[in-house]
């Protein structure tokens, strides 16, 4: 069965699996035209004129025939009645159309008592406007009619539910009406009345604030008297008077023109990023809001978010905010299941959040970050309409969101997307500076520095706010006092600042002008550290709920706070800072604890979304014992969304608290649990060769041994083996592997991993027969296991690595078969990281076997895979092998330098030997000498006979014979028959020529 979606998006989908059959705008629009005229034949000539107005009549009819052929192939024959003169849509069971389903449900709702039964289904089917993004003349009338029908259904359903006493259901219908007609006050008044009837005066006041803010932002007007009277009834006459007015944008003509050009370029299909930079209070957010309003008026989707200067927000929170925009949610629902699942990691849709994975699975699945990012990007770029993503206060943005922005803007080079961000320049943000430098290099970044207003502009702004002209002397004084910063100008005028006051004085005066209750609530709101809801303030405050409601209304009227996204936030971060400074330190401690307790109550069913906030509030509220658990929960969520840097930070916060406690068995258990889950993000962020991971693993082993937790100790030892092995500490890694093999129980699930790490060490130590034995056992004992803690499937990794001892033992056929088996296993498992491992080990095998063509194909695929998923370590293997294959020493050297920079010295003699093949005699001698020294120093001797053979080729005859004899002895001692043959061949040649 096919599903045609015309409300909120344009797509034809397969109902069975949700896959997209077509998103062709022309095809979908033609279906839509026939659907809105269902049952009424439409002349071909009329359709051709509408859809191809710039073509001649014969050409337009030819285009229609071609489109009709494609349409019948897509939809089948039954839903279209086709004659030589006209076309007609017929409803069939094989093709469902949301518009037709909506109309049928609407008609059923308007018959008899059908409204309660059928109206909810009809409203649910209305996912958004008809054919969004298309503004052809014929679309306007059905679009308006369908929206009006849905609005009437909301009114009918609201009234029907209210009459039956279902006030929550009636309020739900009223909210939906507000979404459809946000500029009509009737919907807000209805919702306010329902909320008041349910005893929820706080929500009713918030609804009024939302109404007033929307009307002011979109139309520049205040609510009418009927709506204001409803508010006065709610506040029992305690409303604090009219709210100060706002102004249009003053000045900034050049900046608006530049931003408009950047937006138009992006909307035309050239994605970009614009940074509006400047000091605090210079008007960055106001400027971006002006462009956003214009974009929204022209049919674009505008999704907004902001960052905060206090910790506690979930990683990728701005992306989550964007994904919650109604138009994006509608598009997400129609993504293919594989991409919807990735979006659900961050923004669960209609289900409770599952427990995030924090153990080895989180470590080994880190490669899935690419797919996760791609799913999020597809949701944001798949709406079919130009998209403006607004991000305020980029200087406080988390690293994961920055990484996602880079990925998203580079994924679809023709996506009509612009990210507009504001950035304060009055601080040091080193990580952001590095990111900005990288974005400049992409050519996607436009930077706009915003300067303070000129004296005439400052005066004009002050006059608009006060409603009174300024004398020339007052203009000069205003400019000298405020520096032309719009925030300072606005607050100075509203607060009636005294001459000579600085910004701190002005803002403090503004807050202190409020009533005592309002000042108290302002301090509480500031302690939240970010946006907040009236419900949170009511729950956390020791004031009566009615007093809190009135205080919030007063702060809103004074424009100290503003309504935003169904909640509130301070009008500027500097006002938040001011309100917080006015709270004494002891009271701050109490406020943070109350906020934490309120968050727990309000999110009793699911604290995961606020776990980071709970941790920070409890930590600042003097309850570190409570903070630890929430830090760990927040870290688990961060790991589940591949936010490795944030996960590490959160784990470290928990560790600092636990380590500050007196030493005990309980504190040791807590520390062990944190370190075990911290290993995954440490590995993903810094790699197995990092000292941070090594230290964490060593401490884990010590704690697990002390507590008698065998599996925890062995798991950490396997991780430590990988760390030491990759660092090139071959003997140390072998010692760990031997201990693991000695300690592991015969029936333990870690038995296969124990043989794997022992086999890897044995191979590097030049014991190929022993290595092969243990690799075979690793495959046998681990067959079907999901993955090793080193990140790969054991059957793939052990099989691929076993190809090397096979070749060393002279089993060339078995070596080639093993590396192909590893690749096939990885492909069948659909596990990209294991496939990268299989290809990397196959590359070495093909190089040793002289299979140059197969090496080329393998290295190309390995490079593409590593670039796609960001696999650094094996990418470097591909560079060295590819450079050797193509005779490009600079490429091979880059791979070796990258490995060294990462602290990865395993197999360095082998890599240096390949580089020597590409070098002149003198450089080759130096490189091979370095390889010999590295192999001896690090006990990495499996390739040493070959290194010595290559070095002998550059020696004088006497020295060469001696070196080759040593190479033969070493190869025989190792049992490396393939290397024995090579060395003996060269020895015979040199000895014979001597």
Short mmCIF file of N, CA and C in Angstrom, two decimals, residues 444-532:
data_model
loop_
_atom_site.label_atom_id
_atom_site.label_comp_id
_atom_site.label_asym_id
_atom_site.label_seq_id
_atom_site.Cartn_x
_atom_site.Cartn_y
_atom_site.Cartn_z
N UNK A 444 31.90 28.13 3.86
CA UNK A 444 30.48 28.21 4.21
C UNK A 444 30.18 29.36 5.17
N UNK A 445 31.21 29.96 5.75
CA UNK A 445 31.01 30.90 6.85
C UNK A 445 31.00 32.34 6.37
N UNK A 446 30.00 33.09 6.86
CA UNK A 446 29.95 34.54 6.70
C UNK A 446 29.99 35.15 8.09
N UNK A 447 30.88 36.11 8.31
CA UNK A 447 30.99 36.74 9.62
C UNK A 447 30.58 38.20 9.54
N UNK A 448 29.78 38.61 10.50
CA UNK A 448 29.28 39.98 10.55
C UNK A 448 29.52 40.52 11.96
N UNK A 449 30.34 41.55 12.07
CA UNK A 449 30.61 42.17 13.36
C UNK A 449 29.67 43.36 13.55
N UNK A 450 28.97 43.34 14.67
CA UNK A 450 27.98 44.37 14.96
C UNK A 450 28.60 45.40 15.90
N UNK A 451 28.57 46.66 15.49
CA UNK A 451 29.11 47.74 16.30
C UNK A 451 28.00 48.47 17.05
N UNK A 452 28.33 49.23 18.08
CA UNK A 452 27.29 50.00 18.78
C UNK A 452 26.61 51.01 17.85
N UNK A 453 25.47 51.52 18.28
CA UNK A 453 24.72 52.49 17.50
C UNK A 453 25.42 53.84 17.48
N UNK A 454 25.19 54.59 16.41
CA UNK A 454 25.65 55.97 16.36
C UNK A 454 24.78 56.82 17.29
N UNK A 455 25.23 58.03 17.57
CA UNK A 455 24.52 58.88 18.52
C UNK A 455 23.08 59.16 18.11
N UNK A 456 22.87 59.36 16.81
CA UNK A 456 21.50 59.64 16.36
C UNK A 456 20.62 58.40 16.49
N UNK A 457 21.20 57.22 16.27
CA UNK A 457 20.43 55.99 16.39
C UNK A 457 20.10 55.68 17.85
N UNK A 458 21.05 55.93 18.75
CA UNK A 458 20.79 55.74 20.17
C UNK A 458 19.67 56.65 20.63
N UNK A 459 19.72 57.88 20.18
CA UNK A 459 18.68 58.83 20.57
C UNK A 459 17.32 58.41 20.02
N UNK A 460 17.31 57.97 18.80
CA UNK A 460 16.04 57.53 18.20
C UNK A 460 15.46 56.35 18.98
N UNK A 461 16.29 55.41 19.36
CA UNK A 461 15.83 54.26 20.15
C UNK A 461 15.27 54.72 21.48
N UNK A 462 15.96 55.63 22.14
CA UNK A 462 15.48 56.12 23.44
C UNK A 462 14.16 56.86 23.29
N UNK A 463 14.02 57.63 22.23
CA UNK A 463 12.78 58.37 22.01
C UNK A 463 11.60 57.44 21.74
N UNK A 464 11.86 56.37 21.00
CA UNK A 464 10.78 55.41 20.72
C UNK A 464 10.32 54.71 22.00
N UNK A 465 11.24 54.45 22.91
CA UNK A 465 10.88 53.76 24.15
C UNK A 465 10.16 54.71 25.11
N UNK A 466 10.70 55.89 25.25
CA UNK A 466 10.13 56.84 26.22
C UNK A 466 8.94 57.60 25.68
N UNK A 467 8.86 57.71 24.34
CA UNK A 467 7.77 58.50 23.75
C UNK A 467 8.01 59.99 23.86
N UNK A 468 9.23 60.40 24.18
CA UNK A 468 9.54 61.82 24.34
C UNK A 468 10.81 62.15 23.59
N UNK A 469 10.88 63.36 23.00
CA UNK A 469 12.11 63.75 22.28
C UNK A 469 13.24 64.03 23.26
N UNK A 470 14.46 63.87 22.79
CA UNK A 470 15.65 64.14 23.59
C UNK A 470 16.30 65.44 23.13
N UNK A 471 16.69 66.26 24.09
CA UNK A 471 17.44 67.47 23.77
C UNK A 471 18.83 67.09 23.29
N UNK A 472 19.47 67.94 22.49
CA UNK A 472 20.83 67.61 22.00
C UNK A 472 21.80 67.28 23.12
N UNK A 473 21.74 68.00 24.23
CA UNK A 473 22.65 67.70 25.34
C UNK A 473 22.37 66.33 25.93
N UNK A 474 21.09 65.98 26.01
CA UNK A 474 20.72 64.67 26.55
C UNK A 474 21.16 63.55 25.62
N UNK A 475 21.14 63.84 24.31
CA UNK A 475 21.60 62.83 23.35
C UNK A 475 23.07 62.51 23.57
N UNK A 476 23.87 63.55 23.73
CA UNK A 476 25.30 63.34 23.94
C UNK A 476 25.55 62.61 25.26
N UNK A 477 24.78 62.97 26.30
CA UNK A 477 24.95 62.32 27.59
C UNK A 477 24.55 60.85 27.50
N UNK A 478 23.46 60.58 26.80
CA UNK A 478 23.00 59.19 26.62
C UNK A 478 24.07 58.36 25.92
N UNK A 479 24.66 58.93 24.85
CA UNK A 479 25.67 58.18 24.11
C UNK A 479 26.92 57.96 24.95
N UNK A 480 27.29 58.96 25.72
CA UNK A 480 28.48 58.82 26.57
C UNK A 480 28.24 57.80 27.67
N UNK A 481 27.00 57.74 28.17
CA UNK A 481 26.69 56.83 29.27
C UNK A 481 26.56 55.39 28.79
N UNK A 482 25.92 55.19 27.64
CA UNK A 482 25.59 53.84 27.16
C UNK A 482 26.56 53.30 26.14
N UNK A 483 27.37 54.15 25.55
CA UNK A 483 28.29 53.70 24.51
C UNK A 483 27.59 53.25 23.24
N UNK A 484 26.29 53.51 23.13
CA UNK A 484 25.54 53.11 21.94
C UNK A 484 25.13 51.66 21.93
N UNK A 485 25.27 50.98 23.08
CA UNK A 485 24.82 49.58 23.15
C UNK A 485 23.31 49.56 23.35
N UNK A 486 22.56 48.97 22.43
CA UNK A 486 21.10 49.03 22.52
C UNK A 486 20.54 48.53 23.85
N UNK A 487 21.10 47.43 24.39
CA UNK A 487 20.60 46.93 25.67
C UNK A 487 20.74 48.00 26.75
N UNK A 488 21.87 48.64 26.78
CA UNK A 488 22.13 49.66 27.79
C UNK A 488 21.16 50.84 27.59
N UNK A 489 20.95 51.22 26.33
CA UNK A 489 20.03 52.33 26.05
C UNK A 489 18.62 51.99 26.54
N UNK A 490 18.16 50.79 26.18
CA UNK A 490 16.80 50.37 26.56
C UNK A 490 16.65 50.32 28.08
N UNK A 491 17.60 49.67 28.74
CA UNK A 491 17.48 49.51 30.19
C UNK A 491 17.66 50.84 30.92
N UNK A 492 18.51 51.71 30.39
CA UNK A 492 18.71 53.02 31.03
C UNK A 492 17.43 53.84 30.97
N UNK A 493 16.74 53.79 29.82
CA UNK A 493 15.49 54.54 29.68
C UNK A 493 14.40 53.94 30.55
N UNK A 494 14.25 52.62 30.51
CA UNK A 494 13.20 51.98 31.30
C UNK A 494 13.45 52.12 32.80
N UNK A 495 14.72 52.07 33.21
CA UNK A 495 15.04 52.15 34.63
C UNK A 495 15.29 53.57 35.11
N UNK A 496 15.16 54.54 34.18
CA UNK A 496 15.39 55.94 34.54
C UNK A 496 16.74 56.10 35.25
N UNK A 497 17.78 55.61 34.57
CA UNK A 497 19.12 55.59 35.16
C UNK A 497 19.64 56.99 35.39
N UNK A 498 20.41 57.16 36.44
CA UNK A 498 21.03 58.44 36.74
C UNK A 498 22.26 58.64 35.87
N UNK A 499 22.57 59.86 35.52
CA UNK A 499 23.79 60.11 34.74
C UNK A 499 25.02 59.56 35.45
N UNK A 500 25.92 58.96 34.70
CA UNK A 500 27.12 58.40 35.27
C UNK A 500 26.99 56.96 35.70
N UNK A 501 25.78 56.40 35.64
CA UNK A 501 25.60 54.99 36.03
C UNK A 501 26.23 54.09 34.98
N UNK A 502 26.88 53.03 35.46
CA UNK A 502 27.38 52.06 34.50
C UNK A 502 26.31 50.99 34.28
N UNK A 503 26.61 50.04 33.39
CA UNK A 503 25.60 49.05 33.02
C UNK A 503 25.20 48.20 34.22
N UNK A 504 26.17 47.86 35.07
CA UNK A 504 25.86 47.06 36.26
C UNK A 504 24.86 47.79 37.14
N UNK A 505 25.06 49.10 37.34
CA UNK A 505 24.13 49.89 38.16
C UNK A 505 22.75 49.92 37.53
N UNK A 506 22.72 50.09 36.22
CA UNK A 506 21.43 50.18 35.52
C UNK A 506 20.65 48.88 35.67
N UNK A 507 21.31 47.77 35.45
CA UNK A 507 20.61 46.49 35.52
C UNK A 507 20.19 46.17 36.95
N UNK A 508 21.03 46.49 37.91
CA UNK A 508 20.65 46.25 39.31
C UNK A 508 19.45 47.11 39.68
N UNK A 509 19.45 48.33 39.22
CA UNK A 509 18.32 49.23 39.49
C UNK A 509 17.04 48.69 38.88
N UNK A 510 17.14 48.12 37.67
CA UNK A 510 15.96 47.57 37.00
C UNK A 510 15.35 46.43 37.82
N UNK A 511 16.19 45.54 38.34
CA UNK A 511 15.69 44.42 39.13
C UNK A 511 15.14 44.91 40.47
N UNK A 512 15.84 45.87 41.08
CA UNK A 512 15.43 46.32 42.41
C UNK A 512 14.16 47.16 42.37
N UNK A 513 13.76 47.63 41.19
CA UNK A 513 12.51 48.37 41.08
C UNK A 513 11.29 47.46 41.22
N UNK A 514 11.49 46.16 41.06
CA UNK A 514 10.38 45.21 41.18
C UNK A 514 9.97 45.07 42.64
N UNK A 515 8.80 44.48 42.85
CA UNK A 515 8.30 44.26 44.20
C UNK A 515 9.16 43.21 44.90
N UNK A 516 9.12 43.13 46.23
CA UNK A 516 9.93 42.13 46.95
C UNK A 516 9.67 40.71 46.46
N UNK A 517 8.41 40.34 46.22
CA UNK A 517 8.11 38.99 45.75
C UNK A 517 8.71 38.76 44.37
N UNK A 518 8.60 39.77 43.50
CA UNK A 518 9.14 39.62 42.15
C UNK A 518 10.65 39.52 42.19
N UNK A 519 11.32 40.27 43.07
CA UNK A 519 12.78 40.17 43.18
C UNK A 519 13.17 38.77 43.66
N UNK A 520 12.40 38.24 44.60
CA UNK A 520 12.70 36.91 45.12
C UNK A 520 12.56 35.85 44.03
N UNK A 521 11.52 35.96 43.22
CA UNK A 521 11.33 35.00 42.12
C UNK A 521 12.39 35.20 41.05
N UNK A 522 12.82 36.45 40.84
CA UNK A 522 13.90 36.69 39.87
C UNK A 522 15.18 35.98 40.31
N UNK A 523 15.49 36.02 41.60
CA UNK A 523 16.66 35.31 42.10
C UNK A 523 16.54 33.81 41.93
N UNK A 524 15.34 33.29 42.20
CA UNK A 524 15.11 31.86 42.02
C UNK A 524 15.27 31.47 40.56
N UNK A 525 14.69 32.27 39.66
CA UNK A 525 14.80 31.98 38.23
C UNK A 525 16.24 32.05 37.76
N UNK A 526 17.00 33.00 38.31
CA UNK A 526 18.41 33.12 37.92
C UNK A 526 19.20 31.90 38.37
N UNK A 527 18.84 31.33 39.51
CA UNK A 527 19.54 30.14 40.00
C UNK A 527 19.30 28.93 39.11
N UNK A 528 18.19 28.93 38.36
CA UNK A 528 17.94 27.84 37.41
C UNK A 528 19.05 27.80 36.36
N UNK A 529 19.52 28.99 35.97
CA UNK A 529 20.67 29.06 35.07
C UNK A 529 20.34 28.97 33.60
N UNK A 530 19.06 28.88 33.26
CA UNK A 530 18.66 28.73 31.86
C UNK A 530 17.17 29.05 31.78
N UNK A 531 16.50 28.70 30.69
CA UNK A 531 15.08 28.94 30.60
C UNK A 531 14.34 28.10 31.65
N UNK A 532 13.15 28.50 31.99
CA UNK A 532 12.43 27.87 33.09
C UNK A 532 10.93 27.94 32.83
#
